[in-house]
Coordinates of C-alpha atoms and ligand atoms in Angstrom, one line a residue:
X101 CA -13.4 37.1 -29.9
X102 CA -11.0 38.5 -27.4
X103 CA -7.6 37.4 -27.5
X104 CA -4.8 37.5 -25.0
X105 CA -0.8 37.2 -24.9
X106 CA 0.8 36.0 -21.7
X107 CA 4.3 34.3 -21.3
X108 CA 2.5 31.7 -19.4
X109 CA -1.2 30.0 -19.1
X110 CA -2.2 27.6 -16.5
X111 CA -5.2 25.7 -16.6
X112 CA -6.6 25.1 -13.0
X113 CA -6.6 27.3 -9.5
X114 CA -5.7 24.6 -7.1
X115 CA -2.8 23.6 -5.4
X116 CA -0.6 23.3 -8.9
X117 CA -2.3 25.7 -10.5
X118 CA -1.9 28.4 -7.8
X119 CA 1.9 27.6 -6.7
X120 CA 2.3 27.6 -10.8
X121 CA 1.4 31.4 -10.9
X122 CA 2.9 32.8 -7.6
X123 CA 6.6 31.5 -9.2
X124 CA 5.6 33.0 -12.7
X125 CA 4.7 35.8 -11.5
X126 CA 8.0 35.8 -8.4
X127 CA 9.6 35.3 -11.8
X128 CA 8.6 38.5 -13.2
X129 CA 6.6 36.2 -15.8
X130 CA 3.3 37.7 -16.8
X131 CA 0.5 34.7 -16.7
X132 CA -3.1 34.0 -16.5
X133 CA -4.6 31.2 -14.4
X134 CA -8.3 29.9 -15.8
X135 CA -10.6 28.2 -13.7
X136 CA -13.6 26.7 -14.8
X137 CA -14.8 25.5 -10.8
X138 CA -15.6 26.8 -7.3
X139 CA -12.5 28.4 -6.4
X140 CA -10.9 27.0 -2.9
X141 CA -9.2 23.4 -4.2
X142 CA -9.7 20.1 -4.1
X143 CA -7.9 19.4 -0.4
X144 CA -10.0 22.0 1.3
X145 CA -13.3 21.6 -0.4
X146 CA -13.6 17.7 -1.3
X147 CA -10.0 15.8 -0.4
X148 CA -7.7 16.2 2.9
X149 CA -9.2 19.0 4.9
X150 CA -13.1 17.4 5.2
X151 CA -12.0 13.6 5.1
X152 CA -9.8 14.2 8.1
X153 CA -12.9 16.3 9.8
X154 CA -15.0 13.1 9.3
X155 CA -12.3 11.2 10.7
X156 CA -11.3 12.8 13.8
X157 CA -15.3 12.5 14.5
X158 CA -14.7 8.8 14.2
X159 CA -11.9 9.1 16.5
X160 CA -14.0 11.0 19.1
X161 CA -16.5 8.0 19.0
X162 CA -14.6 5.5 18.7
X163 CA -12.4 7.1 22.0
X164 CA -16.5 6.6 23.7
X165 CA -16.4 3.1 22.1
X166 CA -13.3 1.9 23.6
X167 CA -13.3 3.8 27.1
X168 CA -14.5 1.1 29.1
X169 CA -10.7 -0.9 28.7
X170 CA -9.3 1.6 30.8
X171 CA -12.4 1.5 33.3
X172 CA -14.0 4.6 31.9
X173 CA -18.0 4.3 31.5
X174 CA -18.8 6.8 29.3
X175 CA -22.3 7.0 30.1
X176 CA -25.5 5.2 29.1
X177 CA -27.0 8.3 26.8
X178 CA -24.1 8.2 24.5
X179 CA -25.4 8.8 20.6
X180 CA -23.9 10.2 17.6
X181 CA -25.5 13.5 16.6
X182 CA -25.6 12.9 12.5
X183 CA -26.5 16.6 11.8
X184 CA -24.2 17.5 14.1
X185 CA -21.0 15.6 13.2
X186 CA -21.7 16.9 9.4
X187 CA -22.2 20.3 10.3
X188 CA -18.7 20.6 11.9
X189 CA -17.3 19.0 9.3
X190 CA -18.5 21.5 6.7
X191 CA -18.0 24.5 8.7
X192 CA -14.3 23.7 9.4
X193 CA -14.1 22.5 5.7
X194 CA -15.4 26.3 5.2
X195 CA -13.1 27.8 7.5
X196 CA -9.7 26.7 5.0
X197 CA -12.1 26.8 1.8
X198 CA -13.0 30.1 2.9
X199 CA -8.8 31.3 3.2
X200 CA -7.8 29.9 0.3
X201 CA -11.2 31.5 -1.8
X202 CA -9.6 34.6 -0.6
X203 CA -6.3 34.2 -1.0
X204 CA -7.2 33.5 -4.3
X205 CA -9.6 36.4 -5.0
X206 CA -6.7 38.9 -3.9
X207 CA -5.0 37.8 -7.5
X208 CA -5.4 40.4 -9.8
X209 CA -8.7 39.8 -11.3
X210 CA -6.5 40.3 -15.2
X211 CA -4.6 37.2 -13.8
X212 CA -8.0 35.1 -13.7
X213 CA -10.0 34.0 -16.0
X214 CA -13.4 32.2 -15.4
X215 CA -14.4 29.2 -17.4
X216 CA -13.4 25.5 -19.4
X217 CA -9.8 25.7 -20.8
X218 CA -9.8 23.5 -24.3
X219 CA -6.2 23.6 -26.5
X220 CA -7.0 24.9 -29.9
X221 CA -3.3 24.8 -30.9
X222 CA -0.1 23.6 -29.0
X223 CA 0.0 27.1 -26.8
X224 CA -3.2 28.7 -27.4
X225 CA -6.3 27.9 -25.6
X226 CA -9.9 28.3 -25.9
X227 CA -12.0 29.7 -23.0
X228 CA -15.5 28.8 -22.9
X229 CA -15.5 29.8 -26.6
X230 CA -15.2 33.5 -25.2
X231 CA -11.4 34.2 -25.3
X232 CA -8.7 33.0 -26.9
X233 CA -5.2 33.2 -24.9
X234 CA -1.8 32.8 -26.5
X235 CA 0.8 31.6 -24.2
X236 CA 4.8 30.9 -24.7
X237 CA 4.7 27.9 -22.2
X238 CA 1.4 26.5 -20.8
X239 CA 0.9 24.9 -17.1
X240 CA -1.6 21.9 -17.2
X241 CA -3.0 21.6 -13.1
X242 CA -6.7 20.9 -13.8
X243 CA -6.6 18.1 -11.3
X244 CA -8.5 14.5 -11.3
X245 CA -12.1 13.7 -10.4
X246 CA -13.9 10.5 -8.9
X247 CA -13.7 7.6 -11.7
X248 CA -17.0 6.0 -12.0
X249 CA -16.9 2.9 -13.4
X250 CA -19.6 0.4 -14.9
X251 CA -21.9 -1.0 -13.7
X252 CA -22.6 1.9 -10.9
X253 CA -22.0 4.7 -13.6
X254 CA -26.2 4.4 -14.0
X255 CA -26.6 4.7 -10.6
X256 CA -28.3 8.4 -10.1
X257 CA -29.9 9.8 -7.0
X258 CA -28.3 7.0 -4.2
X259 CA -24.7 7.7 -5.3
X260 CA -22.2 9.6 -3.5
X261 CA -18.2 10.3 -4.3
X262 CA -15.9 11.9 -2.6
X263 CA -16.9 14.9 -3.8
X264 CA -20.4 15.2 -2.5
X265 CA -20.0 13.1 0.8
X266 CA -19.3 15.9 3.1
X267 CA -22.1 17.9 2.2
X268 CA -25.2 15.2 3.3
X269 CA -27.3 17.1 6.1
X270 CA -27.0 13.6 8.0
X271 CA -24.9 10.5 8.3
X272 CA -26.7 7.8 6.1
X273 CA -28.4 4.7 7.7
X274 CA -25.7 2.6 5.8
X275 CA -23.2 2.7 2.7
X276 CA -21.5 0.5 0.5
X277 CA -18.4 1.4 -0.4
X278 CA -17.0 0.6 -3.3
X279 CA -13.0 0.2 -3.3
X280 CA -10.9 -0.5 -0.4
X281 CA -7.8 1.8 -1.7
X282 CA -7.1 4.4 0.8
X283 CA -10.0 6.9 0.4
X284 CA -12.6 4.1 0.2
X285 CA -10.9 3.0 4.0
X286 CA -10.9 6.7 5.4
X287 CA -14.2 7.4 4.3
X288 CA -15.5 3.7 4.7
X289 CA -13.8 3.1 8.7
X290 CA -14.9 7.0 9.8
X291 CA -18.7 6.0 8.9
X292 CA -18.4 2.5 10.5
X293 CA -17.4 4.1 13.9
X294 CA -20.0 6.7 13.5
X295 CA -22.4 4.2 13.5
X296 CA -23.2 3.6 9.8
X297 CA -24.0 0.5 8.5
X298 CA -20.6 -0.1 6.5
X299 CA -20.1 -3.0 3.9
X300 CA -16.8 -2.8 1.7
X301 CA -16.9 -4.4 -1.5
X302 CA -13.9 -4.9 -4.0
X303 CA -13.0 -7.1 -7.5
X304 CA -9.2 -7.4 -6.0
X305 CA -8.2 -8.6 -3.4
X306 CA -6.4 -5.6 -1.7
X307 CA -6.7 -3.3 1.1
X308 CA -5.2 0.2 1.1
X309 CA -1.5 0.9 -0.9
X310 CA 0.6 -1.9 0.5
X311 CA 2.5 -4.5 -1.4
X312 CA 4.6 -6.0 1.3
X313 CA 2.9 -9.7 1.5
X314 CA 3.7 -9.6 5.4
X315 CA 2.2 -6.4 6.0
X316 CA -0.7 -6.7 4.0
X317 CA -1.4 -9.8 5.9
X318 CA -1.4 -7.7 9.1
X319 CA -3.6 -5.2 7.8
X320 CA -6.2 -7.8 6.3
X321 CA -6.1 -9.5 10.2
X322 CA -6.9 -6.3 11.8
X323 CA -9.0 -4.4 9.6
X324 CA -11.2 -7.9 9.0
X325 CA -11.4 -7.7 12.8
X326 CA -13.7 -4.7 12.7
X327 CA -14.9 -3.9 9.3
X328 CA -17.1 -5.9 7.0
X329 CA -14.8 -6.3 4.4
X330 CA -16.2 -8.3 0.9
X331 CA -12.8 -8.3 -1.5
X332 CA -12.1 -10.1 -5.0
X333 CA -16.0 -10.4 -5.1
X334 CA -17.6 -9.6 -8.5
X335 CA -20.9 -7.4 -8.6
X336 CA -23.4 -8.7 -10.3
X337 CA -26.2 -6.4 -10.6
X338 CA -27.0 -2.8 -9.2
X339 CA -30.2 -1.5 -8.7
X340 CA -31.5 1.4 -7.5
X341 CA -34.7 2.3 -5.7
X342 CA -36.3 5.0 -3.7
X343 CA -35.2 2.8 -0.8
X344 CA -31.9 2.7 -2.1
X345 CA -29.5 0.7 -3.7
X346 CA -29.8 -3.1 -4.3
X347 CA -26.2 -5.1 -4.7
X348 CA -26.1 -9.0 -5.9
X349 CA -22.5 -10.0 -5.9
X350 CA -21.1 -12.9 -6.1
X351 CA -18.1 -14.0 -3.6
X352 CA -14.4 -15.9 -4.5
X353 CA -16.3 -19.3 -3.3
X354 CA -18.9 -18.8 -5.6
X355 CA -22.2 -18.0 -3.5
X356 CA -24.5 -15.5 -4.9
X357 CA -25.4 -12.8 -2.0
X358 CA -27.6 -9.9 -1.7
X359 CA -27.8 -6.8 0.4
X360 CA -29.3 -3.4 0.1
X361 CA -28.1 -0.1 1.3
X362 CA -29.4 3.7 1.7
X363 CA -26.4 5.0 0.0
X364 CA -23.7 3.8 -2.7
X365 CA -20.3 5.6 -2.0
X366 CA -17.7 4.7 -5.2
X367 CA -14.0 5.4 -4.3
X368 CA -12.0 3.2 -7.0
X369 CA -9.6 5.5 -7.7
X370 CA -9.4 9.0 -9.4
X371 CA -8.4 9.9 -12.8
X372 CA -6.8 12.7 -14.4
X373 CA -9.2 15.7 -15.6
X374 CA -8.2 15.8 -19.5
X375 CA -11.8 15.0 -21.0
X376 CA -12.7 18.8 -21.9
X377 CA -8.8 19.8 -22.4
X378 CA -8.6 18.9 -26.1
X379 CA -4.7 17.2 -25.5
X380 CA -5.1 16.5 -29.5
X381 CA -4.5 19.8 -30.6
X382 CA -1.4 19.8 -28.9
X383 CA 0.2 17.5 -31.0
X384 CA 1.4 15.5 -27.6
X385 CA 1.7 11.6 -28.1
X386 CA -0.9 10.3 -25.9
X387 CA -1.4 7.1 -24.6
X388 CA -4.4 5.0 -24.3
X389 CA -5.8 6.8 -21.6
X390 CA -5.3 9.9 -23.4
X391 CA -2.4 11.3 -21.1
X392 CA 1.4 12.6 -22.6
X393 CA 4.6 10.8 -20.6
X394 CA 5.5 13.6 -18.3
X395 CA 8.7 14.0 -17.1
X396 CA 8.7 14.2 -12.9
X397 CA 11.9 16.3 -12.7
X398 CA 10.5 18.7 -15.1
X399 CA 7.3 18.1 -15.2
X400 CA 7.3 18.4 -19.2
X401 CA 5.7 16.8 -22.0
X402 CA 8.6 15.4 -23.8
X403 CA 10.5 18.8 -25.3
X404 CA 7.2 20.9 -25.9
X405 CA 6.6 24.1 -23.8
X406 CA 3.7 22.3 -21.7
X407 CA 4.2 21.3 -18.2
X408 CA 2.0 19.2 -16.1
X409 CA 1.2 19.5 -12.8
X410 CA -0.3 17.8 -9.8
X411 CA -3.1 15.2 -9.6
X412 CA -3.6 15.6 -13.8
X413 CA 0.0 14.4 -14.5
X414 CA -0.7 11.1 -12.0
X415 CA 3.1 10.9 -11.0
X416 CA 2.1 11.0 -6.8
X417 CA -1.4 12.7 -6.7
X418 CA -0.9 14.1 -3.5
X419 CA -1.2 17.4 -1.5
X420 CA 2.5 18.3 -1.2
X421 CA 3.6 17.0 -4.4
X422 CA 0.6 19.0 -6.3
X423 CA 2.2 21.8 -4.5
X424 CA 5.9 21.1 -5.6
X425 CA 4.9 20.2 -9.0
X426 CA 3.0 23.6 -9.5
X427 CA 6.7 25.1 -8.3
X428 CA 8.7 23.3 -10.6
X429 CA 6.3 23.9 -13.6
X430 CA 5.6 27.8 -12.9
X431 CA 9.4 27.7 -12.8
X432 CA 10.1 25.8 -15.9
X433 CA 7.4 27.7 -18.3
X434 CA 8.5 30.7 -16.9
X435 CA 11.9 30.6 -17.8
X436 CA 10.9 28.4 -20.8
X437 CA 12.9 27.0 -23.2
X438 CA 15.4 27.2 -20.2
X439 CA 14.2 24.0 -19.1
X440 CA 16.0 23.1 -14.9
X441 CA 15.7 19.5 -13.8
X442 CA 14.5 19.3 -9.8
X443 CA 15.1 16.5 -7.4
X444 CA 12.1 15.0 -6.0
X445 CA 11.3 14.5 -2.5
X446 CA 11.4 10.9 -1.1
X447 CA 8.1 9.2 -1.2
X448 CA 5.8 10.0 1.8
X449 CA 2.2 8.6 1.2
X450 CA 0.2 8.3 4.6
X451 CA -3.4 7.3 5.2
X452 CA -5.8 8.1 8.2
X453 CA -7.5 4.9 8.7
X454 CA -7.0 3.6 12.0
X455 CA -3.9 2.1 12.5
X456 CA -2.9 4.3 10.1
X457 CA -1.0 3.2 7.2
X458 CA 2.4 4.9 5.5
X459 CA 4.7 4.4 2.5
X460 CA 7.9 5.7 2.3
X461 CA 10.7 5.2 -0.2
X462 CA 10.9 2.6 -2.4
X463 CA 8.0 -0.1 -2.0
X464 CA 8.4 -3.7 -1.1
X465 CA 7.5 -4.1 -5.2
X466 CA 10.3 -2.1 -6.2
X467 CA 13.3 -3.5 -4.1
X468 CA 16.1 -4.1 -6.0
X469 CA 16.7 -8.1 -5.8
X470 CA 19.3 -10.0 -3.9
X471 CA 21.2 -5.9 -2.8
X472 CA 18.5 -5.0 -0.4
X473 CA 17.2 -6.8 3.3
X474 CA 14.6 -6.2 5.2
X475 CA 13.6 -5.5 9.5
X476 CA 10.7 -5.7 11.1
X477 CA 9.0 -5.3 13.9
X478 CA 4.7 -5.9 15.3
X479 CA 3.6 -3.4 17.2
X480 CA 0.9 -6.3 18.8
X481 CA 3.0 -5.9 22.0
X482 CA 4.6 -2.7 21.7
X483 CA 5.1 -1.0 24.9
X484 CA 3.3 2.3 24.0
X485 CA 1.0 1.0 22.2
X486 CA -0.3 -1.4 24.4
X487 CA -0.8 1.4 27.3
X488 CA -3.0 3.3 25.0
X489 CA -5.1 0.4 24.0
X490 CA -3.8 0.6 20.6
X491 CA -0.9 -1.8 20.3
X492 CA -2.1 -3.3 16.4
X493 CA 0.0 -3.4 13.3
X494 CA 3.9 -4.5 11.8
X495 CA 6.6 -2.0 10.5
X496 CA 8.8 -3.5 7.8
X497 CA 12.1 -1.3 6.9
X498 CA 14.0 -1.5 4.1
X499 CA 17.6 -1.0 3.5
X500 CA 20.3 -1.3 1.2
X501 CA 22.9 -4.0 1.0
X502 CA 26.6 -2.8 1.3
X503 CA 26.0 0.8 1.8
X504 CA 23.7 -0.3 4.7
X505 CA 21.6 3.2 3.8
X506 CA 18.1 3.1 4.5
X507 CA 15.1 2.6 1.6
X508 CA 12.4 2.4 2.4
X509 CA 9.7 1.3 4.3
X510 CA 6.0 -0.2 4.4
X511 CA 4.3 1.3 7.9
X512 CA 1.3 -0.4 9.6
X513 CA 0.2 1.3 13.3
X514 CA -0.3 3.2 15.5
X515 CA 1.0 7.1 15.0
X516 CA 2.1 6.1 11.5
X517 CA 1.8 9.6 10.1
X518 CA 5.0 11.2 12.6
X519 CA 6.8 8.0 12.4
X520 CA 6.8 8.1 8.5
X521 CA 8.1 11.0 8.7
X522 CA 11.4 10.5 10.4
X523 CA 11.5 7.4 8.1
X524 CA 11.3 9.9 4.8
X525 CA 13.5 12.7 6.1
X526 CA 16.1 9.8 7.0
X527 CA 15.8 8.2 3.2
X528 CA 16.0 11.2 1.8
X529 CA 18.9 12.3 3.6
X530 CA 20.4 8.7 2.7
X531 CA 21.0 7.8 6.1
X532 CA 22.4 4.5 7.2
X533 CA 20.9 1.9 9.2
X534 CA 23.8 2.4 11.9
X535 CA 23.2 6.3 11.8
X536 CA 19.3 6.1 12.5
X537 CA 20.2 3.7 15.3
X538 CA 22.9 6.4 17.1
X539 CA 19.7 8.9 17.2
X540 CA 17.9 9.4 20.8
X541 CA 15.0 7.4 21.4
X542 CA 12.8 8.4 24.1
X543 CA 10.8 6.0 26.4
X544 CA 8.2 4.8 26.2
X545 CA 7.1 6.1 22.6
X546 CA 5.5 4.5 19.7
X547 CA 9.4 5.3 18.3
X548 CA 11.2 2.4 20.1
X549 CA 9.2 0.3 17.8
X550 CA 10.4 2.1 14.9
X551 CA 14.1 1.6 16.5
X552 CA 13.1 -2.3 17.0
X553 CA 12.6 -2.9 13.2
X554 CA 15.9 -0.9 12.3
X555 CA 17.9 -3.4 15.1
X556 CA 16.3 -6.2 12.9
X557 CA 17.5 -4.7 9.6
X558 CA 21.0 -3.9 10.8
X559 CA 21.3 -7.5 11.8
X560 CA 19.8 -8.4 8.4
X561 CA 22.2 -5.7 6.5
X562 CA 25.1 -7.7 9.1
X563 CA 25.9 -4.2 10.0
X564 CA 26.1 -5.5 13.6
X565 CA 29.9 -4.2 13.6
X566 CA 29.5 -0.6 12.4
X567 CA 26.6 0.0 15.4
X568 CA 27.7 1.3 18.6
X569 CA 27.2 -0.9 21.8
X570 CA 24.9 1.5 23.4
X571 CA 22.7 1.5 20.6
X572 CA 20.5 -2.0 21.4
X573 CA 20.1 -1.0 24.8
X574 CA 16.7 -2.4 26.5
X575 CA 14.2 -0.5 27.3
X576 CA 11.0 -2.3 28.8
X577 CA 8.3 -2.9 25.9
X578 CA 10.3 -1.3 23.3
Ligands
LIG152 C1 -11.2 12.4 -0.3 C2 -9.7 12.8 -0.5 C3 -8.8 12.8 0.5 C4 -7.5 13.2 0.2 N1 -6.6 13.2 1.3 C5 -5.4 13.6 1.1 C6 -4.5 13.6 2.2 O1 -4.8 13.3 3.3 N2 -3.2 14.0 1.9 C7 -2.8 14.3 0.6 O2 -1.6 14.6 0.5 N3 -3.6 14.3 -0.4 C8 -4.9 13.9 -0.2 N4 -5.8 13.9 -1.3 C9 -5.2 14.3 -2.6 C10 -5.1 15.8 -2.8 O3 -6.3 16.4 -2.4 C11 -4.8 16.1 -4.3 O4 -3.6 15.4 -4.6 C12 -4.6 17.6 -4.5 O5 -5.6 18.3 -4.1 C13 -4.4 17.8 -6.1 O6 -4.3 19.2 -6.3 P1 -4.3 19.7 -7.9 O7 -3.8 21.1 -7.9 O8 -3.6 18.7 -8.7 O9 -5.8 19.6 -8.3 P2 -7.1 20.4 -7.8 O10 -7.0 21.1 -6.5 O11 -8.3 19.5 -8.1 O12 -7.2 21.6 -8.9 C14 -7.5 21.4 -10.3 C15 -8.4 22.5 -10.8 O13 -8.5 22.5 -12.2 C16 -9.8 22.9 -12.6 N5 -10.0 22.4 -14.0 C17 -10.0 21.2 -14.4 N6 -10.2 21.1 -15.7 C18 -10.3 22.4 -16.1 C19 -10.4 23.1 -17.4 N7 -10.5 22.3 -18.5 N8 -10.5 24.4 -17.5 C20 -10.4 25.1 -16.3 N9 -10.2 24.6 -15.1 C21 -10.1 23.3 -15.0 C22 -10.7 22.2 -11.5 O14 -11.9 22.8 -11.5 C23 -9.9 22.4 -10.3 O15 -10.2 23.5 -9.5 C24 -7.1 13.6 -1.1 C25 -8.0 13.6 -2.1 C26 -9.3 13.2 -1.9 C27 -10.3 13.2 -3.0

């Protein structure tokens, strides 16, 4: 068997695992990357990149849906082209697959290895039985995969994940979806307005991330309002046919219902690739779930040279923090046992349904009683909103009692994903309520009902003295 000596391994060529090597190797490191996949990551070839291709589909039809408000008749040989919305979903999900397949290939072949990674020993892994590689420090980013859980695991040729979705020739006749978390709701609402026969099913009684009671209200108002939505239900049988897929479930009042549907789509959540890793041979306490307590500012497993990264380390399985994470650990095993501790980002966590829905900061769960208060404001009647047909949804801010500084913040509406933003670049930068305010607002913008919640908290934080005069001017509809 072959064996190789690197400073650094890293198990995994996505987002971690490729932002992992360039700062080894920027580091003058010398590493190997092993992939045992299609090279060209999760976000381009399953996750953001062709979930937000569906969805802006979805928008385009719903835009047809909804014209006639305005006075637009969009014509009485309007159709959705199945074929047609899929193939522009896959070739755009080609075009980024297709930059970061070669961005990858330009590596230096000796960097990559092809294959399953499995831990033989604490730094030495096993390659599809082929090579063994020694490493100083080893970088864990294999990533997470759909969880499938009883009693649909049995389900065979009707079921779809995330992962296979985008590549159906044509949009289904109809789909269950099970889970009403945020990919089950992208996924679930863009089929719905392409006109899929959608049904959402769910054992708890949730829709998308929130835990602010006052939000989630909103969102379960507006989102019953279009979609049909079957939460804390509990399925009791699953069939599957050449037809499709039989569902008896039975509902919180206690009626037994049944339905059928061409296509099962499962999105309850994803969890952490370490089945075929072998984490016992590192000698790593793992928990029940088989996963080591990783440090986020490190990204290590307690003080051994292993650092985990991304989706498989579960701290914020997202895009940018997969990306930071790789960073931190190529860093860290690089300059290993030199270990640097990084300040996170604040929390930004957005999803594309429509209104779109954002976290930022510190969650309504995770307020510190009696110190913080909170502002609000619906976006039912906001100005800007309301002229683009669109005025649905309720902001709640959070901020910080005494210091006045801003939180956090649960986001339900319109332009969600830009407004988030400002929110996380102003927590991060621990601005204060009274600071945000003395920012320029123009008129009219979705913004000013941003600015209306942080009026509410300042008056909430009674920071009513520190705020300039100017700074609750009227504007009409704001
Ligand atoms: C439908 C969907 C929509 C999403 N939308 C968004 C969004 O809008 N915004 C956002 O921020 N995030 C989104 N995400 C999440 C985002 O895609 C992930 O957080 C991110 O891609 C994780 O990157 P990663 O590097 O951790 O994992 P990956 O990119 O999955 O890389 C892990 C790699 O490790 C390899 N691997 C695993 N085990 C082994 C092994 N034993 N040996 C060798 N190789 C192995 C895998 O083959 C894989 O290539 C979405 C995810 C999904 C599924």
């Amino acid at each position: 068997m072959e064996t190789i000596s690197v400073d650094v391994v890293i198990v995994g060529a996505g987002t971690a695992g490729l932002n992992a090597l360039h700062e080894v190797q920027k580091r003058g490191g010398h590493a190997v990357m092993i992939e045992s996949g299609a090279y060209g990551t999760t976000c381009a070839r399953v996750g953001c990149m062709p979930s937000k291709l569906l969805i802006a589909a979805a928008d385009a039809a719903h835009g047809v849906e909804t014209a006639l408000q305005f006075g637009v008749h969009a014509g009485s040989d309007r159709r959705i082209d199945g074929p047609a919305v899929m193939q522009r979903v896959r070739r755009e999900r080609d075009r980024f697959v297709g930059f970061v397949v070669a961005d990858t290939e330009q590596i230096d072949a000796s960097r990559r290895l092809r294959g399953d990674a499995r831990f033989v020993a604490p730094t030495r892994l096993l390659v599809d039985g082929w090579v063994q590689v020694d490493a100083r420090a080893v970088v864990v980013a294999a990533g997470s995969a759909p969880w499938i859980p009883q009693p649909y695991d049995g389900i065979r040729e009707r079921l779809l994940t995330s992962d296979e979705i985008f590549d159906l020739p044509d949009l289904p006749e109809s789909v269950a979806v099970i889970g009403t978390g945020v990919i089950g709701l992208e996924l679930g609402q863009a089929l719905h307005r392409l006109g899929v026969r959608t049904t959402f099913f769910s054992p708890i009684d949730k829709l998308g991330p929130f835990t602010d009671p006052q939000v989630r209200r909103v969102v379960r108002r507006q989102l019953e309002s279009e979609l049909d939505l079957h939460t804390g239900i509990e399925m009791l049988q699953v069939t599957e046919s050449s037809a499709g897929v039989a569902l008896r479930w039975r509902t919180p009042a206690g009626e037994v219902r049944e339905e059928s549907y061409a296509r099962l789509l499962v999105a309850v959540g994803r969890r952490p690739a370490v089945a075929r890793l072998g984490l016992e041979a590192t000698g790593l306490a793992l928990d029940r779930n088989g996963l080591p307590a990783v440090d986020p500012q490190t990204t290590q497993c307690g003080d051994a040279p292993i650092f985990f990264a991304g989706d498989v380390g579960g701290h914020r399985p997202l895009l940018h923090e997969a990306s930071d994470e790789g960073r931190i650990a190529g860093a860290n095993a690089a300059s290993w046992p030199n270990v640097q501790r990084h300040e996170r980002r604040a929390p930004l966590a957005i999803a594309f349904t429509d209104p779109q829905m954002a976290l930022v900061g510190r969650r309504f769960v995770d307020l510190p009683g009696g110190t913080s208060a909170i502002g609000a404001a619906s976006y039912d009647d906001q100005g800007r909103a309301r002229v683009a047909g669109r005025n649905r949804g309720l902001v709640r801010v959070y901020g910080e009692v005494g210091s006045c500084r801003l939180i956090g913040a649960e986001m339900f509406g319109p332009g969600m994903e830009h407004m988030a933003h400002l929110l996380a670049w102003a927590v991060q930068q621990k601005m204060t309520v009274q600071a945000a305010l003395a920012m320029p607002f123009y008129h009219p913008v979705l913004e000013e009902g941003l600015r209306t919640a942080l009026r509410d908290l300042a008056r909430e934080l009674k920071a009513l003295a520190r705020c300039r005069p100017e700074d609750f001017a009227d504007a009409p509809g704001d």
